[in-house]
Structure formats: C-alpha cells, structure tokens
Amino acid sequence: MKNPLVALIVGILIGVGGLYFFLPYDPLARSGRQADAGASQQAEEGERMAAGDTLRRVRQRGFIQCGVSQGLPGFSNPDERGRWSGIDADFCRAMAAAIFGNAEQVRFRPLSAKDRFTALQSGEIDILSRNTTWTMSRDTQLGFNFVGVTYYDGQSFMVRKAAGIKTTADLAGATICTETGTTTELNLADYFRSRGLSYRVLSFEKNDEAIVAYDRGRCDAYTTDASGLYATRLKLADPDANMILSEIISKEPLGPAVRQGDPQWENIARWTLNALLEAEELGVTSENLDEMLKSENPRVKRLLGLEGAYGSTMGISNDWAANAIRAVGNYGEMFERNVGKATPLGIERGLNALWTNGGLQYAPPVR
Amino acid sequence: MAMESITGRSASRSKTLTPLVWAQRNLFSSIGNTMLTLASAYLLWLTIPPVLDFTIFSAVWTGTTREACLAPGAGMCWPFIWANIDQFIYGRYPPEEIWRVNLTFALGIAVIVPMLIPGLPARRLNLVLLLIVYPLVAIVLLAGDRPGLPPVPTSEWGGLLVTLVVAITGIVASLPLGVLLALGRRSEMPAIRMFCIIFIEFWRGVPLITVLFMASVMLPLFLPEGMNPDNLLRCLVGVALFSSAYMAEVVRGGLQAIPAGQYEAARALGLTYWQAMGQVVLPQALRHVIPGIVNTFIGLFKDTTLVLIVGIFDLLGQMRAQLADPNWTIPQGALTGYIFAALVFWVFCFGMSQYSNFMERRLDTTRER
C-alpha cells in the first residue's frame, strides 16, 4: 500500500469493528450461553425486580456470581492453583451446591471495599460474601439484607508473650500500634477512655509499616480485627513469641448480604448458612453424610430432606442441605479447614463456637 | 546497542590508558571529584550488598511450602514465586485451558517480532496480520465460547495476561487515535478542531484512576439493569481513550517541529491533504517524537497496575492476592513479591526503551544520508 498511515487507520477501524462484532457473543454477556439471549433480554429486564427472579436468572445463567475480597487470608483468597479458598468462598460454594447440586457452579468476582456495594446493587453479583460487617446503616440504608453471621469478628490486641500481658487491663500505659483513619483507632480511643486507662497510640498509614514497627519493639501491642491479627502474626519474624488476647473490644459480625426485595433468594442464602450450622450441631459432616442419611433422628431427617419438603418451599430441591454439606462440610469443618487450628492461621473457635459449646453460633431449627 | 558503543569507546581508550591513570583522570581529578567519588562509593556500599544479599545470597531457592522460607535471616522466598508462577502469568485462567493463552502469546510474538525487525519483506501483510487478524484470533482464543473452546469469562483472566492485554490494546489503539486527534487539533475546520481540543483536554484533565472508577462503578448505575458490559472491556476502552489523549499531544509536538513549507510544498506538488500528511509531514514528525511516544507507552504499561482498583488482577494485583494465601504468609512475602513484580515490569519497560533507542539511531543514519 502506498500510504502506510491509511493502512494503519483502516486496520484499526476494522479491528475495532471486529471487536464490536465478536464480543457480544462471548461469555462477557451476562445472560451466559443461551442461544436466544438477545431475545430473552428484554423480557428479563422487565421482570427483574419480581420476587424469585434472582434464582431464575441464576438457574438460567448456570452459575452464581459471588462477590469476594481481593485477598483476605482464610476468608477469601486465591490459592496457588488459582482456586478461591476461605470461609467466604466456601459459603458461595455451599449455595451453589444447594441450588445446582454442584459446588463448582459459582464464579468469584474479587471486589475492593469501595465497589462491593455497587456491584451488589447493580446486579453484577448475586451475593456479597466478602467479610462485610453487618451494621444497622448497611442493613437499612443501602438496600441489602444480611442473611446471618459467618464469622463473629472483633477488635483485639497482639502482644509479645514475654511481656506478661494477659488482659487488656495490663495494657495501661502501653504504646499501641495501629493504622490511621480506621475505625480501629476510634474503637481503641473509646475503649481506653471509657475505662480511664492511659495509653499511647502510634499510628501508621499502612498495615505493613505498623507490623514492622511492632516487630521491632517500637510498641507493646498491635491492634486490628482478631482475624487480621492471626494473619498478621504470620508475617512476624518469630510468630510463636507473640499471642493474641482473647478479649474483644468491638463487635464486627461478618456475614453475606443479598439485594433487598427478593425474599426467596434471601431465604436460600439464610438457610444455607443455617443448615451448615444445624449440621454441626447434629454431628452431620461431609464424611458421615451417607450414614446420616439412614439416621432415625427426625431433626437429621428434616435437615437432609428425608422428611418434609423444606427445599421446595424455597424453589430448590429437597436435598439442598445434604448437597451443601457434601460440598463444603458443616460449619465447623469449614471453619477448621480455612482458619482453624490445623491451618497456619490457627484461630480458636471462641465466639464462633456453637451455642452448645459456649459460642454464639446458633441456627433456628429446620422444621 | 547503546552499551556496545559505550564499551567500544572505552575499550579503544584503555589501549592508551592504564586503569590507574583512567581512574585518576576521571574519578580523582580534583578535590571535589574525589569527595564525590568517595561519597558515591560509600552509598553503593550501603545499598548494593544488602540488596544482593536479600535477593541472591540469603535467598531461599528450593522448597515447596512456607516452612522452607521461615529460617531466621532467610532472604527472598523464591519457592513462593515458583509455586504461584501460574497465577502470576495466567491468573485464575482454568489450568486445562492455559494452552490457549500460550498459543496467543506465541502468535503475538510471531506477528510482532517481524514487525519490529526493519527491512523484512511483506510488511503490508504483516501489518494486516498484526492489526486485524491477530486481535480477532486472540479474542476468540482467550474468551472462547466457540466449538471446542469453552468460554472463559474475563473475571478469570489475571496476572501478566491482563497486564499485556491492557497494555497492548492501549498501545495499539492510542497511536492511530493520537495521530488523528493531533491532526484534528491542528485542523482548519473549527468543528473538528473544537472536538479534538475538548476531547484531549477532558481526558488529560482527569486521573486514570478516576476514569477506571467511573467505568467500573458509576457506569453500571447509569445503564439499564441487566446490561453490564464486561468489566475488562470497560477498562480497555477507558485506557485506550486516556492514552490516546496523551499520545495526541506528543504527536502534535512533532507536527509543530515541521516547517510549514514542507506541507505547502507537498500540496503544491498536487498531493491531497492525507497524502501530504501521510507521506511528507508525519514521517518526519513522528521520527522527532519517538522518545516521547515510547515514554507514553512505558507510562501506559506501568499504569495498567491501576486496574486492580476495579477488581481486575493484573500482575501486581495477582501478586498481592497470592500474598493473602495463609499457606504462603511469610515475613518477607511482600518484599519478595514486589521485587519479583518490579523485575518483570523492568524487563518489559527496559526492552521498550532499548528498542526505541535502536530505532532512533537507525532513523538518524537515514537522515544523515
């Protein structure tokens, strides 16, 4: 061609045209692989807000869109094979198993703290399972409903074992490292002021700087949410020389949230979580599930769908809970596998133990 | 190439100068120079040994778990890199489909490298392959949803793959768009000129992070519910428009350097506007601004890391996500990851700048002739 510029421009135009032509066919379109996606799109939009619609669209699409974090150890983080692991990720798998009978029919969408709520509002995700604290304003003002608590978190302190600090009362006069501009700093001030204890705070812009300062002995304690403390401890030069106080000074119940206005979908999410808790209480695990299916205990029979029709009232199959338990185990298994004693995080059950074991996890009965 | 010419020169000098004399002349020629030399040597002594020690001498090279890197005083944790290398390159792209990414990379090299080597025949065919055939093939291969190619949603792309997709799309789209905008801004047609000025000043006036945030967070709220263009596609469009505005100003700088007589003479010979621009003005103008163009490319390449804020994991974002894996949480984890990511970025950016040096010198010789 005489004129390379013209060739270049024509090339670009055709390339852009090609992009436009090609892209609508591929999975980028939300309606998935439906052949007549275009035709059904209009009808779909009209019915969108109707109750029960989320389940229908999820079924049609063939997978759940699950909003997770961009990497929080033990809650939602990609492992070295690229698979999302953690409590929050497993909860979405349990829902997929309850709906489809297959825990892999879920796609994870990593979201930053800023865009997580918009993603749920705009329908980009079906469920937000991203270590989100259940607060009144979020529940009442943002147009979501929280379905329960997957992890009772709260602010705590990490101290050196050698320092002999056993309770927060021993922290009087201590220097405490934290991050600036977080609720952590405010909680700290509230707690110490209300008890009339003196303290010095050393705040840092970034989490990593605060950890280095603590590790070098510039402060006596480091404070953030307890789950974060366990992950942070692994970054210290000698993790075993440090301990996390069992006292919690703030309430941070973390739980999954769904859009308001679709009670059916909300019920599926809420009862999937309840079923995992109920299963632990009844001793049903992913390993003994097949034996439990022969159990004569009426509570087990109702949970596993052998008696009554609890699944079909939510629009899913009656063995929903059995499928979810088979996929991810009961709540206790899920906890131990992701954050429990056998993992590097080594978190105690604490508040997250069942109510029968002195914790807060309590599920209403399936009946 | 630059290195060769420098070493070549010093080699010819060292025939006449012993190292001692060379050092005396260049490093210790005066009291001021001596002090500067000693200060620099001290600074290097302070910085280089710890860096080498961390990255090479006390680095942990073998192992399969985090325990391997927990020894006291252990440096960079290479096992963390090896274990996660697939994540760094492909993100969460399904492992059984990774051959598609590899094929796309290989095809990309096959069409880009001949384009970069001057003097090869069939350039027109090559250009068509690079700009038209390759993007379409790459899209089909990567996104799939064709017989035999299961769909892979862009939310599962990640790592170097995303970095390259965003950077190459931005680079390939911004140059022609930038040239058109630059010509438009100097156009005599008021409507086109105004449009180009507004476009350029708008996109130059907003930070890229805002553009990405608008595309990702605000756009879905304006669109009808249920209509969600792909997240990565939104970013690609944002990055392409953003970088084309910068490119336009670089190209305009080159156009200003060409005397008006060039264009007038071309028109006097009977060339049309596009012929005059394409064959007389632009070839000279673009040659002047190669450093500026490559500067923009390199800046764009590094800016791709910003896509993390809209939930897309580029190389850096993927590295940070892998750090959250409790099975690999180690004290030196963050440092290891950042050094590795910096190394990868450096290789690409240094490659680009070396190629631009080479092109500049090559075009210079043709001008001298």
XYZ file of C-alpha atoms in Angstrom:
736
model
C 0.000 0.000 0.000
C 1.315 3.445 -0.887
C 0.234 5.042 2.296
C 1.087 3.215 5.492
C -0.902 5.625 7.609
C -4.123 4.923 5.738
C -3.424 1.211 6.030
C -2.887 1.637 9.739
C -6.091 3.584 10.253
C -8.147 1.191 8.142
C -6.607 -1.664 10.106
C -7.569 -0.122 13.394
C -11.106 0.623 12.254
C -11.591 -2.931 11.068
C -10.025 -4.206 14.270
C -12.355 -2.140 16.428
C -15.285 -3.186 14.268
C -14.232 -6.779 14.702
C -14.109 -6.312 18.446
C -17.621 -4.960 18.448
C -18.784 -7.769 16.242
C -17.143 -10.537 18.195
C -17.569 -9.588 21.797
C -21.344 -9.761 22.289
C -21.251 -13.474 21.608
C -18.847 -14.479 24.244
C -19.269 -15.078 27.949
C -18.917 -11.403 28.630
C -22.639 -11.192 28.069
C -24.307 -11.760 31.415
C -27.048 -13.965 30.103
C -24.484 -16.675 29.517
C -24.622 -19.180 26.746
C -28.297 -19.009 25.981
C -28.691 -19.113 22.225
C -31.584 -16.694 22.284
C -30.008 -14.466 24.883
C -30.798 -11.344 22.917
C -34.475 -12.140 22.599
C -34.978 -13.020 26.227
C -33.026 -9.993 27.441
C -35.947 -7.602 27.148
C -38.381 -9.836 28.967
C -35.753 -10.496 31.580
C -35.248 -6.845 32.365
C -38.956 -6.256 32.790
C -39.350 -8.994 35.350
C -36.110 -8.316 37.073
C -37.327 -6.901 40.314
C -40.021 -9.519 40.807
C -39.613 -11.813 43.775
C -37.900 -15.070 42.944
C -36.203 -13.550 39.985
C -32.643 -13.925 41.234
C -32.994 -17.694 41.459
C -34.490 -17.881 37.983
C -31.698 -15.824 36.490
C -29.040 -17.795 38.347
C -30.561 -21.029 37.026
C -30.717 -19.656 33.502
C -27.126 -18.453 33.664
C -25.931 -21.703 35.173
C -23.820 -20.245 37.963
C -23.897 -17.905 40.970
C -21.935 -14.672 40.808
C -20.236 -14.379 44.151
C -18.520 -11.183 45.298
C -15.420 -11.875 47.377
C -12.467 -9.849 48.664
C -9.272 -9.213 46.769
C -7.449 -11.490 49.144
C -8.026 -11.874 52.878
C -6.278 -14.898 54.388
C -8.687 -17.622 55.405
C -11.804 -15.756 54.251
C -11.381 -15.412 50.523
C -8.009 -15.756 48.881
C -6.827 -17.469 45.706
C -4.546 -20.397 46.445
C -1.520 -21.360 44.383
C -3.704 -23.272 41.943
C -5.921 -20.234 41.432
C -8.838 -21.700 43.337
C -10.628 -19.384 45.741
C -10.469 -20.739 49.243
C -11.642 -19.446 52.602
C -14.847 -19.314 54.608
C -16.495 -16.678 52.407
C -15.661 -18.540 49.209
C -16.866 -21.834 50.664
C -20.181 -20.288 51.635
C -20.811 -19.432 47.975
C -19.891 -22.998 47.022
C -22.400 -24.274 49.571
C -25.092 -22.122 47.954
C -24.167 -23.401 44.509
C -24.403 -26.953 45.797
C -27.787 -26.226 47.402
C -29.159 -24.818 44.153
C -27.474 -26.859 41.437
C -26.180 -29.877 43.360
C -22.722 -28.866 42.128
C -20.463 -26.671 44.225
C -18.423 -25.562 41.224
C -21.260 -23.667 39.533
C -20.106 -20.419 41.041
C -17.949 -17.627 39.701
C -16.000 -15.406 42.032
C -15.707 -11.717 41.475
C -12.978 -10.056 43.555
C -14.169 -6.652 44.751
C -12.456 -3.805 46.526
C -14.030 -2.413 49.674
C -15.234 0.576 47.641
C -17.024 -1.151 44.764
C -18.514 -4.084 46.646
C -21.861 -2.389 47.375
C -22.329 -1.018 43.869
C -21.638 -4.449 42.438
C -24.448 -5.899 44.516
C -26.837 -3.022 43.802
C -26.283 -3.134 40.048
C -26.793 -6.893 39.892
C -23.255 -7.741 38.862
C -23.132 -10.210 41.721
C -25.903 -12.248 43.311
C -24.401 -12.457 46.752
C -21.764 -10.459 48.576
C -19.694 -12.850 50.663
C -16.815 -10.587 51.470
C -16.038 -10.178 55.186
C -18.564 -7.355 55.393
C -19.524 -6.142 58.866
C -23.247 -6.246 59.469
C -24.207 -2.803 60.723
C -27.582 -1.145 61.016
C -26.918 1.525 58.420
C -25.779 -1.014 55.847
C -28.781 -3.176 56.510
C -31.362 -0.393 56.427
C -29.970 2.255 54.090
C -28.059 0.518 51.344
C -30.816 -1.740 50.064
C -29.310 -5.025 51.196
C -30.233 -7.638 53.702
C -27.644 -9.531 55.680
C -28.532 -13.195 55.940
C -26.564 -14.156 59.031
C -23.130 -14.187 60.555
C -20.432 -16.432 59.123
C -17.768 -15.130 61.491
C -18.005 -13.141 64.717
C -15.013 -10.867 64.492
C -13.952 -8.041 66.764
C -11.017 -5.846 67.503
C -8.341 -7.359 69.688
C -4.666 -6.976 70.569
C -1.483 -8.827 69.772
C 1.277 -8.673 72.372
C 4.627 -10.319 72.998
C 4.331 -13.353 75.233
C 7.432 -12.277 77.149
C 5.731 -9.017 78.167
C 3.427 -10.840 80.564
C 0.289 -9.078 79.348
C -2.723 -11.298 79.874
C -5.725 -8.976 79.652
C -6.444 -5.542 78.237
C -6.205 -4.131 81.780
C -2.468 -4.916 81.678
C -2.167 -2.610 78.682
C -2.413 0.517 80.868
C 0.335 2.918 79.852
C 1.312 0.805 76.847
C 2.224 2.060 73.382
C -0.145 0.615 70.792
C 0.476 0.427 67.042
C -2.425 0.809 64.643
C -3.431 2.268 61.289
C -4.580 5.852 60.843
C -8.072 6.800 59.786
C -9.716 3.477 60.561
C -12.498 2.642 62.969
C -9.843 0.595 64.732
C -8.232 3.784 66.015
C -11.585 5.163 67.179
C -12.563 1.934 68.928
C -9.233 1.983 70.702
C -9.760 5.527 71.958
C -13.323 4.734 73.089
C -12.267 1.641 74.944
C -9.359 3.153 76.843
C -11.166 6.411 77.625
C -14.229 4.666 78.968
C -12.016 2.689 81.338
C -9.849 5.619 82.312
C -6.667 3.811 81.225
C -3.743 5.775 79.836
C -2.134 4.674 76.597
C -0.002 5.996 73.745
C -1.025 5.361 70.184
C 1.435 5.093 67.311
C -0.475 5.147 64.042
C 0.823 4.296 60.602
C -0.504 4.879 57.124
C -0.118 1.270 56.080
C -0.718 -2.005 57.807
C 2.733 -3.281 56.801
C 4.505 -0.332 58.426
C 2.610 -0.867 61.659
C 3.623 -4.530 61.697
C 7.295 -3.698 61.165
C 7.141 -1.146 63.985
C 5.580 -3.717 66.311
C 8.089 -6.373 65.293
C 10.981 -4.013 66.065
C 9.636 -3.314 69.520
C 8.535 0.277 68.976
C 5.198 -0.569 70.533
C 3.939 -3.029 73.111
C 0.814 -4.094 71.260
C -0.680 -4.096 67.799
C -4.414 -3.831 67.308
C -6.813 -4.648 64.500
C -9.642 -7.146 63.947
C -8.862 -10.511 65.518
C -8.999 -12.412 62.230
C -6.495 -9.950 60.797
C -4.250 -10.330 63.837
C -3.854 -14.037 63.187
C -2.871 -13.384 59.576
C -0.545 -10.574 60.655
C 1.179 -12.776 63.197
C 2.428 -14.995 60.354
C 4.345 -12.032 58.962
C 6.374 -11.555 62.127
C 9.923 -12.806 62.382
C 9.018 -15.099 65.275
C 5.234 -15.681 65.302
C 5.288 -18.053 68.269
C 6.730 -15.398 70.583
C 3.510 -13.398 70.172
C -0.011 -14.029 71.357
C -3.444 -12.610 70.673
C -5.529 -11.550 73.664
C -8.838 -13.338 73.910
C -10.658 -10.112 74.821
C -12.589 -8.392 72.052
C -13.275 -4.655 72.307
C -15.639 -4.152 69.351
C -18.348 -6.079 67.558
C -17.660 -6.963 63.926
C -20.137 -9.620 62.836
C -19.153 -10.600 59.292
C -21.800 -12.030 57.064
C -23.066 -12.440 53.499
C -25.515 -9.899 52.081
C -28.098 -10.065 49.292
C -30.172 -7.433 47.499
C -33.348 -6.391 49.262
C -36.608 -7.252 47.546
C -36.171 -10.894 46.678
C -37.238 -12.871 49.773
C -36.826 -16.211 48.031
C -33.161 -15.621 47.256
C -32.604 -14.200 50.729
C -34.161 -17.340 52.235
C -31.925 -19.629 50.216
C -28.844 -17.751 51.414
C -30.006 -17.571 55.038
C -30.999 -21.199 55.256
C -27.896 -22.480 53.550
C -25.920 -20.862 56.359
C -28.379 -22.148 58.979
C -28.202 -25.649 57.523
C -24.399 -25.683 57.825
C -24.701 -24.657 61.495
C -27.521 -27.110 62.167
C -25.439 -29.855 60.588
C -22.605 -29.203 63.003
C -24.984 -29.216 65.929
C -26.418 -32.553 64.784
C -22.985 -34.022 64.075
C -23.557 -34.329 60.329
C -20.259 -33.972 58.454
C -19.242 -34.321 54.823
C -17.689 -37.674 55.772
C -20.557 -39.311 57.657
C -23.275 -37.866 55.440
C -24.138 -41.199 53.825
C -24.596 -42.869 57.218
C -26.594 -39.896 58.456
C -28.971 -40.323 55.531
C -30.035 -43.555 57.254
C -30.440 -41.833 60.625
C -33.717 -42.128 62.531
C -33.278 -38.734 64.230
C -36.191 -36.611 62.968
C -34.096 -33.422 63.091
C -31.448 -35.001 60.858
C -34.151 -36.355 58.528
C -35.708 -32.936 58.162
C -32.327 -31.281 57.557
C -31.272 -33.775 54.917
C -34.594 -33.630 53.101
C -35.835 -37.115 54.012
C -38.868 -35.711 55.785
C -40.963 -32.727 54.802
C -40.399 -30.551 51.757
C -38.287 -27.715 53.078
C -36.221 -27.176 49.947
C -39.093 -26.964 47.518
C -40.710 -24.161 49.531
C -37.656 -22.082 48.544
C -37.803 -23.257 44.922
C -34.873 -25.661 45.159
C -34.602 -29.413 45.601
C -35.283 -31.025 48.979
C -31.795 -32.437 49.332
C -30.349 -28.902 49.212
C -28.784 -29.081 52.640
C -27.319 -32.541 52.017
C -25.708 -31.236 48.827
C -24.282 -28.210 50.577
C -22.847 -30.307 53.414
C -21.390 -32.818 50.974
C -19.659 -29.988 49.129
C -18.111 -27.940 51.926
C -18.841 -29.832 55.139
C -20.692 -28.397 58.107
C -19.816 -25.008 59.602
C -17.213 -26.487 61.933
C -15.454 -28.307 59.099
C -15.499 -25.144 57.006
C -14.012 -23.156 59.897
C -11.287 -25.665 60.721
C -10.290 -26.172 57.101
C -9.867 -22.470 56.363
C -8.839 -20.708 59.560
C -8.743 -23.372 62.268
C -6.006 -24.907 64.375
C -4.533 -27.022 61.586
C -4.018 -24.047 59.259
C -1.169 -21.542 59.546
C -3.708 -19.035 60.915
C -4.569 -21.250 63.876
C -7.681 -19.372 65.045
C -9.623 -20.733 68.039
C -13.374 -21.168 67.681
C -14.039 -18.688 70.512
C -17.208 -16.713 69.784
C -17.678 -18.788 66.652
C -18.222 -21.996 68.573
C -21.760 -23.355 68.594
C -24.033 -22.071 71.346
C -23.879 -25.554 72.861
C -20.117 -25.096 73.280
C -20.212 -21.619 74.739
C -20.080 -19.675 71.471
C -22.602 -17.517 69.630
C -23.323 -19.614 66.556
C -26.974 -20.589 66.793
C -29.254 -21.595 63.956
C -33.038 -21.654 64.133
C -34.348 -25.191 63.673
C -35.283 -26.684 60.316
C -38.901 -27.611 60.737
C 23.274 -1.214 21.310
C 23.936 1.803 23.462
C 26.003 -0.370 25.749
C 28.090 -1.595 22.827
C 29.002 1.835 21.622
C 29.982 2.968 25.115
C 32.074 -0.073 25.839
C 33.550 0.181 22.366
C 34.702 3.672 23.052
C 36.203 2.925 26.445
C 37.908 -0.155 25.031
C 39.718 1.929 22.438
C 40.754 4.404 25.128
C 42.071 1.799 27.503
C 44.675 0.855 24.940
C 46.475 4.069 25.806
C 45.407 4.404 29.446
C 46.104 2.067 32.321
C 43.170 1.713 34.741
C 45.074 3.722 37.329
C 45.546 6.672 35.017
C 41.943 6.391 33.886
C 40.751 6.485 37.490
C 42.969 9.448 38.271
C 41.679 11.400 35.310
C 38.009 10.578 35.693
C 37.423 9.937 39.377
C 40.061 11.828 41.344
C 40.904 14.777 39.104
C 40.125 17.365 41.779
C 39.260 17.562 45.453
C 35.569 17.964 44.634
C 35.607 14.972 42.313
C 37.440 12.848 44.843
C 34.874 13.648 47.509
C 32.019 12.869 45.152
C 33.648 9.588 44.157
C 34.136 8.551 47.761
C 30.580 9.541 48.697
C 29.150 7.586 45.767
C 31.252 4.557 46.594
C 30.012 4.709 50.194
C 26.385 4.957 49.054
C 26.823 1.968 46.755
C 28.463 0.052 49.589
C 25.468 0.833 51.786
C 22.835 -0.238 49.261
C 24.193 -2.887 46.915
C 25.412 -5.578 49.340
C 22.119 -5.803 51.325
C 20.102 -5.941 48.102
C 22.302 -8.659 46.607
C 22.292 -10.498 49.905
C 18.481 -10.457 50.110
C 17.792 -11.359 46.503
C 20.597 -13.844 45.861
C 22.933 -14.911 48.657
C 20.493 -15.494 51.532
C 17.557 -16.132 49.257
C 15.729 -19.425 49.592
C 15.767 -21.144 46.211
C 14.258 -24.561 46.840
C 11.311 -25.840 48.807
C 7.618 -26.400 48.356
C 5.975 -24.903 51.449
C 6.155 -21.753 53.500
C 8.236 -23.548 56.131
C 11.155 -23.516 53.685
C 11.293 -19.716 53.921
C 10.859 -19.404 57.678
C 14.519 -19.905 58.617
C 15.887 -16.906 60.531
C 17.661 -14.467 58.247
C 16.228 -16.027 55.103
C 16.069 -13.622 52.164
C 13.845 -13.602 49.130
C 11.487 -16.571 49.056
C 11.714 -17.978 45.539
C 9.557 -21.042 46.336
C 6.649 -18.596 46.776
C 7.271 -17.366 43.230
C 7.663 -20.851 41.737
C 4.557 -22.182 43.494
C 2.427 -19.280 42.269
C 4.032 -18.703 38.891
C 0.947 -19.926 37.025
C -1.149 -17.388 38.929
C 1.298 -14.599 38.138
C 1.174 -15.359 34.410
C -2.390 -16.540 33.793
C -4.412 -15.503 36.845
C -7.313 -17.843 37.507
C -7.499 -18.928 33.886
C -8.611 -22.596 34.020
C -5.450 -24.761 34.059
C -6.723 -27.101 31.329
C -7.258 -24.106 29.016
C -3.885 -22.489 29.584
C -2.622 -23.718 26.202
C -4.909 -21.098 24.663
C -3.069 -18.297 26.461
C 0.286 -19.778 25.499
C -0.831 -20.036 21.872
C -1.984 -16.418 21.973
C 1.381 -15.326 23.406
C 3.250 -17.354 20.753
C 1.141 -15.956 17.904
C 1.648 -12.467 19.304
C 5.416 -12.896 19.268
C 5.205 -14.362 15.759
C 3.455 -11.269 14.371
C 5.097 -8.560 16.472
C 8.752 -9.576 16.161
C 8.895 -9.486 12.315
C 7.211 -6.086 12.520
C 9.977 -4.794 14.781
C 12.861 -6.013 12.618
C 13.487 -3.426 9.931
C 13.966 -4.482 6.340
C 11.903 -7.647 6.289
C 9.677 -8.168 3.221
C 5.869 -8.437 3.212
C 5.340 -5.629 5.703
C 1.858 -4.888 4.472
C 0.735 -8.456 5.022
C 2.407 -8.370 8.413
C 0.596 -5.171 9.363
C -2.754 -6.654 8.364
C -1.971 -9.756 10.398
C -0.936 -7.714 13.419
C -3.737 -5.171 13.454
C -6.711 -7.108 12.105
C -6.250 -10.855 12.120
C -4.320 -11.181 15.374
C -6.704 -9.230 17.652
C -9.673 -11.247 16.391
C -7.860 -14.551 16.775
C -6.653 -13.530 20.229
C -10.159 -12.580 21.369
C -11.640 -15.842 20.158
C -8.815 -17.864 21.672
C -8.847 -16.116 25.039
C -12.562 -15.548 25.576
C -13.690 -18.741 23.853
C -17.354 -19.661 23.572
C -16.738 -21.291 20.233
C -16.991 -25.006 19.372
C -14.135 -26.752 21.151
C -13.245 -23.618 23.104
C -15.226 -23.371 26.337
C -15.877 -19.773 27.406
C -13.504 -18.219 29.910
C -15.004 -15.045 31.397
C -12.608 -12.141 31.738
C -13.129 -12.209 35.500
C -10.902 -15.296 35.466
C -8.133 -13.678 33.480
C -5.299 -12.297 35.507
C -1.621 -11.770 36.032
C 0.718 -10.973 33.186
C -2.023 -11.899 30.713
C -4.172 -8.959 31.838
C -1.170 -6.629 32.028
C -0.281 -7.436 28.425
C -3.863 -7.321 27.138
C -4.451 -3.893 28.683
C -1.041 -2.501 27.696
C -1.050 -3.787 24.120
C -4.629 -2.695 23.496
C -3.777 0.728 24.870
C -0.602 0.985 22.811
C -2.104 -0.260 19.569
C -5.215 1.906 19.885
C -3.568 5.062 21.196
C -1.071 5.657 18.381
C -3.507 5.935 15.455
C -6.136 7.643 17.608
C -3.493 10.026 18.891
C -2.304 10.858 15.360
C -5.867 11.561 14.260
C -6.511 13.740 17.318
C -3.260 15.642 16.801
C -4.107 16.306 13.152
C -7.620 17.271 14.201
C -6.347 19.742 16.749
C -4.317 21.489 14.034
C -7.141 21.258 11.525
C -8.622 24.368 9.933
C -12.152 23.016 10.331
C -13.493 24.598 13.540
C -15.886 21.796 14.482
C -13.221 19.121 14.255
C -10.677 21.324 15.994
C -13.039 22.080 18.864
C -13.980 18.439 19.225
C -10.349 17.357 19.371
C -9.389 20.071 21.841
C -12.287 19.219 24.141
C -11.578 15.504 23.892
C -7.870 15.879 24.598
C -8.255 18.370 27.415
C -11.004 16.347 29.041
C -9.061 13.104 29.096
C -5.817 14.797 30.090
C -7.616 16.586 32.880
C -8.843 13.535 34.755
C -6.667 10.966 36.529
C -6.680 7.449 35.084
C -7.842 6.079 38.404
C -10.985 8.228 38.118
C -11.600 7.023 34.582
C -11.370 3.398 35.660
C -13.526 4.019 38.690
C -16.195 5.746 36.627
C -16.139 2.920 34.093
C -16.394 0.256 36.731
C -18.543 1.697 39.494
C -20.605 4.526 38.032
C -21.357 3.187 34.571
C -23.447 0.214 35.790
C -25.650 2.602 37.754
C -26.467 4.628 34.636
C -27.084 1.680 32.348
C -30.362 -0.220 32.491
C -30.194 -3.054 34.987
C -29.138 -6.316 33.459
C -26.979 -4.616 30.858
C -23.438 -4.877 32.067
C -20.638 -4.559 29.568
C -17.706 -6.677 30.569
C -15.550 -5.150 33.294
C -12.258 -5.668 31.462
C -13.723 -4.268 28.239
C -14.764 -1.124 30.105
C -11.217 -0.719 31.364
C -9.737 -1.311 27.908
C -11.877 1.429 26.398
C -11.025 3.775 29.275
C -7.295 3.138 28.986
C -7.317 3.485 25.187
C -9.134 6.845 25.247
C -6.983 8.103 28.084
C -3.674 7.227 26.473
C -4.732 8.487 23.044
C -5.148 11.977 24.509
C -1.574 11.918 25.794
C -0.353 10.476 22.529
C -2.106 13.260 20.610
C -0.116 15.907 22.442
C 3.157 14.077 21.861
C 2.418 13.794 18.140
C 1.339 17.437 17.990
C 4.741 18.362 19.399
C 6.310 16.588 16.438
C 3.980 18.251 13.954
C 4.886 21.699 15.307
C 8.551 20.991 14.632
C 7.959 20.515 10.895
C 8.224 23.789 8.955
C 5.014 24.800 7.219
C 6.969 24.836 3.941
C 7.038 21.027 3.928
C 3.280 20.797 3.840
C 2.906 23.695 1.423
C 5.453 22.180 -0.965
C 3.676 18.834 -0.819
C 0.356 20.462 -1.607
C 1.989 22.447 -4.422
C 3.097 19.147 -5.953
C -0.565 18.166 -6.123
C -0.732 15.842 -3.141
C -4.013 15.705 -1.250
C -4.179 16.591 2.447
C -3.896 12.952 3.526
C -1.098 12.224 1.060
C 0.829 15.269 2.209
C 0.369 14.386 5.835
C 0.940 10.665 5.439
C 3.965 10.797 3.174
C 5.692 14.072 3.931
C 4.781 15.574 7.289
C 4.006 12.652 9.594
C 7.048 10.501 8.761
C 9.272 13.416 9.769
C 7.150 14.457 12.718
C 6.880 11.007 14.253
C 10.621 10.492 13.942
C 11.195 13.539 16.101
C 8.972 12.311 18.871
C 9.984 8.658 19.171
C 11.290 9.252 22.723
C 8.004 10.903 23.678
C 5.924 8.132 22.133
C 7.889 5.417 23.879
C 7.662 7.423 27.082
C 3.886 7.319 26.793
C 3.955 3.591 26.055
C 6.094 2.871 29.082
C 3.913 5.059 31.279
C 0.855 3.237 29.987
C 2.431 -0.147 30.600
C 3.035 0.737 34.230
C -0.378 2.380 34.637
C -2.031 -0.958 33.890
C -1.485 -1.822 37.549
C -4.302 0.592 38.389
C -6.912 -1.860 37.078
C -6.619 -3.527 40.475
C -8.923 -0.925 41.988
C -11.782 -2.109 39.797
C -11.303 -5.722 40.795
C -9.183 -6.907 37.895
C -5.968 -8.630 38.880
C -3.019 -7.611 36.769
C 0.435 -8.946 37.555
C 0.862 -6.761 40.634
C -2.698 -7.305 41.852
C -2.399 -11.043 41.410
C 0.846 -11.000 43.358
C -0.876 -9.176 46.205
C -3.791 -11.601 46.136
C -1.442 -14.573 46.374
C 0.188 -12.963 49.413
C -3.151 -13.390 51.181
C -2.877 -17.159 50.945
C -2.279 -18.232 54.570
C -0.233 -21.156 53.274
C 2.288 -18.656 51.938
C 2.135 -15.874 54.505
C 5.757 -15.249 55.474
C 7.601 -12.263 56.953
C 9.465 -11.451 53.729
C 6.473 -12.287 51.488
C 5.557 -8.746 50.490
C 9.161 -7.808 49.716
C 9.635 -10.971 47.659
C 6.505 -10.368 45.645
C 7.189 -6.699 44.973
C 10.784 -7.360 43.910
C 9.631 -10.055 41.511
C 6.888 -7.852 40.045
C 9.345 -4.964 39.693
C 11.749 -7.256 37.863
C 9.089 -8.321 35.359
C 7.981 -4.730 34.741
C 11.579 -3.636 34.368
C 12.267 -6.279 31.728
C 9.346 -5.090 29.598
C 9.978 -1.368 30.032
C 13.719 -1.666 29.512
C 13.066 -3.717 26.373
C 10.798 -0.988 25.021
C 13.273 1.773 25.733
C 16.148 -0.165 24.174
C 14.108 -0.778 21.056
C 13.290 2.909 20.788
C 16.993 3.802 21.112
C 17.737 1.368 18.318
C 15.013 2.823 16.083
C 16.172 6.378 16.739
C 19.714 5.578 15.716
C 18.568 3.712 12.651
C 16.369 6.562 11.510
C 19.146 9.047 12.254
C 21.529 7.358 9.829
C 18.959 7.551 7.065
C 18.624 11.237 7.727
C 22.364 11.841 7.556
C 22.467 10.129 4.181
